[in-house]
Coordinates of C-alpha atoms and ligand atoms in Angstrom, one line a residue:
X300 CA -14.3 29.0 -13.0
X301 CA -14.5 25.5 -12.6
X302 CA -13.3 23.9 -9.8
X303 CA -10.0 22.3 -9.4
X304 CA -10.6 18.5 -8.8
X305 CA -9.7 17.0 -5.4
X306 CA -7.5 13.6 -5.2
X307 CA -8.1 11.1 -2.4
X308 CA -5.3 9.4 -0.6
X309 CA -6.0 5.6 -0.5
X310 CA -4.1 3.8 2.2
X311 CA -4.2 0.2 1.7
X312 CA -2.8 -2.5 4.0
X313 CA -2.6 -6.0 3.9
X314 CA 0.0 -9.0 4.6
X315 CA 2.3 -10.4 2.0
X316 CA 0.7 -12.6 -0.5
X317 CA -3.1 -11.7 0.0
X318 CA -3.1 -10.4 -3.3
X319 CA -3.3 -6.7 -2.8
X320 CA -1.3 -5.6 -5.6
X321 CA -3.0 -7.7 -8.3
X322 CA -6.3 -6.0 -7.4
X323 CA -4.7 -2.6 -7.1
X324 CA -3.1 -3.0 -10.3
X325 CA -6.6 -4.0 -11.9
X326 CA -7.6 0.0 -10.3
X327 CA -5.1 1.4 -12.0
X328 CA -6.3 0.0 -15.2
X329 CA -9.3 1.7 -15.0
X330 CA -9.2 4.5 -13.7
X331 CA -5.1 5.5 -14.6
X332 CA -6.1 9.1 -15.3
X333 CA -7.2 10.0 -11.9
X334 CA -4.9 7.8 -9.8
X335 CA -1.2 6.7 -9.3
X336 CA 0.3 4.5 -7.1
X337 CA 2.9 6.0 -4.9
X338 CA 6.7 4.1 -5.6
X339 CA 8.3 3.4 -2.2
X340 CA 11.9 3.4 -1.3
X341 CA 13.3 -0.1 0.1
X342 CA 16.3 -1.1 1.7
X343 CA 15.2 -4.5 0.4
X344 CA 16.9 -6.2 -2.5
X345 CA 14.5 -6.5 -5.9
X346 CA 12.8 -10.1 -6.2
X347 CA 13.1 -11.6 -9.4
X348 CA 10.8 -9.5 -11.8
X349 CA 11.3 -5.9 -10.0
X350 CA 12.5 -3.4 -11.7
X351 CA 14.1 -0.1 -9.7
X352 CA 11.5 2.5 -10.1
X353 CA 8.6 0.6 -10.9
X354 CA 7.7 -1.8 -7.9
X355 CA 10.1 0.5 -5.3
X356 CA 13.2 2.5 -5.0
X357 CA 15.8 0.2 -4.2
X358 CA 18.2 1.9 -2.1
X359 CA 21.2 1.3 0.6
X360 CA 20.2 2.1 4.5
X361 CA 22.5 4.5 4.5
X362 CA 20.7 6.4 1.5
X363 CA 17.4 5.5 3.3
X364 CA 19.1 7.0 6.6
X365 CA 19.8 10.4 4.6
X366 CA 16.1 10.5 3.6
X367 CA 14.9 10.0 6.9
X368 CA 16.9 12.8 8.3
X369 CA 15.8 15.3 5.5
X370 CA 12.4 14.4 5.5
X371 CA 11.9 13.1 2.6
X372 CA 9.2 10.6 3.9
X373 CA 5.4 11.0 4.5
X374 CA 5.6 7.9 6.4
X375 CA 8.6 5.1 6.8
X376 CA 8.4 1.7 8.5
X377 CA 10.6 -1.2 9.5
X378 CA 9.1 -4.5 8.0
X379 CA 10.1 -8.1 8.3
X380 CA 14.1 -6.5 8.9
X381 CA 13.6 -3.9 6.1
X382 CA 12.8 -0.9 5.8
X383 CA 10.5 1.1 3.7
X384 CA 9.2 4.8 3.0
X385 CA 6.4 7.1 1.3
X386 CA 7.8 9.9 -0.8
X387 CA 6.8 13.0 0.8
X388 CA 6.8 15.3 -2.2
X389 CA 5.6 13.4 -4.9
X390 CA 2.3 12.1 -3.0
X391 CA 1.6 15.9 -1.8
X392 CA 2.1 17.2 -5.6
X393 CA 0.2 14.4 -7.4
X394 CA -3.1 14.9 -4.6
X395 CA -2.6 18.7 -5.1
X396 CA -2.8 18.1 -9.2
X397 CA -6.7 16.4 -8.4
X398 CA -5.0 13.2 -8.6
X399 CA -5.8 10.1 -6.5
X400 CA -3.0 8.3 -4.9
X401 CA -2.8 4.9 -3.6
X402 CA -0.4 3.8 -0.9
X403 CA 0.2 0.2 -0.7
X404 CA 1.9 0.3 3.0
X405 CA 2.0 -1.3 6.4
X406 CA 0.2 -1.3 9.8
X407 CA 2.5 1.1 11.1
X408 CA 2.6 3.4 8.0
X409 CA -0.9 3.4 8.2
X410 CA -1.1 4.9 11.3
X411 CA 1.3 7.4 10.7
X412 CA -0.6 8.5 7.9
X413 CA -3.6 9.1 9.3
X414 CA -2.3 10.8 12.2
X415 CA -1.1 13.2 9.7
X416 CA -3.7 13.0 6.9
X417 CA -6.6 12.2 8.7
X418 CA -8.5 12.9 5.4
X419 CA -7.1 9.7 4.1
X420 CA -9.3 6.7 3.4
X421 CA -7.6 3.3 4.7
X422 CA -8.7 -0.4 3.5
X423 CA -7.3 -3.6 4.8
X424 CA -7.6 -6.7 2.4
X425 CA -8.0 -9.6 4.3
X426 CA -6.9 -13.0 3.0
X427 CA -10.2 -15.8 3.4
X428 CA -8.3 -17.3 6.4
X429 CA -4.4 -17.2 7.9
X430 CA -3.9 -20.8 6.3
X431 CA -4.9 -19.5 2.8
X432 CA -2.4 -16.7 3.1
X433 CA 0.1 -19.4 4.7
X434 CA 0.1 -21.7 1.7
X435 CA 0.1 -18.8 -0.7
X436 CA 3.0 -17.3 0.9
X437 CA 4.9 -20.8 1.2
X438 CA 3.7 -21.3 -3.0
X439 CA 5.0 -18.0 -4.1
X440 CA 8.8 -19.2 -3.0
X441 CA 10.0 -15.9 -3.2
X442 CA 11.4 -16.0 0.2
X443 CA 13.4 -17.9 2.6
X444 CA 11.8 -20.0 5.3
X445 CA 12.9 -18.0 8.0
X446 CA 11.2 -14.5 5.9
X447 CA 8.1 -16.5 5.7
X448 CA 7.9 -17.0 9.0
X449 CA 8.5 -13.2 10.3
X450 CA 6.3 -12.3 7.3
X451 CA 3.2 -14.6 8.6
X452 CA 4.1 -13.3 12.4
X453 CA 3.7 -9.7 10.6
X454 CA 0.4 -10.8 8.9
X455 CA -1.0 -12.1 12.4
X456 CA -0.5 -8.9 14.2
X457 CA -1.6 -6.6 11.2
X458 CA -4.7 -8.7 10.5
X459 CA -6.0 -8.0 14.8
X460 CA -5.9 -4.4 13.5
X461 CA -7.8 -4.7 10.1
X462 CA -11.1 -3.2 11.7
X463 CA -9.2 0.5 12.9
X464 CA -9.1 0.7 9.3
X465 CA -12.2 2.4 7.3
X466 CA -13.0 -0.4 4.9
X467 CA -12.2 -4.2 5.0
X468 CA -12.1 -6.1 1.9
X469 CA -11.8 -10.0 2.0
X470 CA -10.0 -11.6 -1.1
X471 CA -11.5 -14.7 -1.1
X472 CA -12.6 -14.0 -5.2
X473 CA -10.5 -11.5 -7.1
X474 CA -13.4 -10.4 -9.3
X475 CA -15.6 -9.7 -6.2
X476 CA -12.9 -8.2 -4.1
X477 CA -12.3 -6.2 -7.2
X478 CA -15.6 -5.0 -7.5
X479 CA -15.6 -3.7 -3.7
X480 CA -12.4 -2.0 -4.1
X481 CA -14.2 -0.1 -7.2
X482 CA -17.1 0.8 -5.4
X483 CA -15.3 2.2 -2.6
X484 CA -12.9 4.2 -4.6
X485 CA -15.5 5.9 -6.7
X486 CA -17.7 6.5 -3.1
X487 CA -14.6 8.3 -1.8
X488 CA -14.0 10.3 -4.8
X489 CA -17.3 11.6 -5.6
X490 CA -18.0 12.6 -1.7
X491 CA -14.3 14.1 -1.9
X492 CA -15.5 16.2 -5.5
X493 CA -19.4 16.4 -3.9
Ligands
5GP570 P1 7.5 -6.5 0.0 O1 8.7 -6.8 1.0 O2 6.4 -7.7 0.4 O3 7.2 -5.8 -1.2 O4 6.4 -5.2 1.3 C1 6.5 -5.2 2.1 C2 5.5 -4.4 3.7 O5 5.9 -3.3 3.0 C3 4.0 -4.9 2.4 O6 2.9 -4.9 3.5 C4 3.9 -3.6 2.0 O7 2.9 -2.8 2.0 C5 4.7 -2.8 3.0 N1 5.0 -1.8 1.9 C6 5.6 -1.1 1.2 N2 6.1 0.1 0.7 C7 6.3 0.6 2.1 C8 6.2 1.9 2.5 O8 6.6 2.3 1.9 N3 6.0 2.1 3.7 C9 5.0 1.2 4.6 N4 5.2 1.7 6.2 N5 5.1 0.0 4.0 C10 5.8 0.0 3.2

């Protein structure tokens, strides 16, 4: 009997504005049948163009707290004034079916996942410099100056912990950053199935 393929859990962190969404999407385009994104729940309001159920499940704080109490999250954390959580059963069922899963979550969430599922593979995406990140984040224009400042402070704290992740990728060039992610993805999925 053919052995069931093993899915690998990838935890990817990096500050807002570092371009992790863009790099991850490429992985999905190339390996769509082998990998899925987990869609988190959040109490943050949708940005223009975001669709409920696609980028996030946008829920109220009350609903969020109910899900925490019901132990529905694999991890959850507060980031820049909003709550975010990863749906446990969705992620576990994909892994059981042999599909690898990408969690795009912050440092606090990554620490919780590492503690609960130590076999996960963690990757931190870094900007070429803090100044570059600052200008990208301001240029994006999706957040108020106060929110941008909050996110930059969080970014600084997270970047200090980048070397606690299994891999670091500097996103100074999208093609090069994607090539590195692709290499890590292939190596780790092959290793899990070796
Ligand atoms: P944003 O509001 O820019 O979409 O996300 C803010 C931060 O929250 C990012 O670092 C993002 O990776 C993180 N995040 C998104 N979903 C989750 C989640 O389910 N859990 C945790 N811990 N962080 C999340």
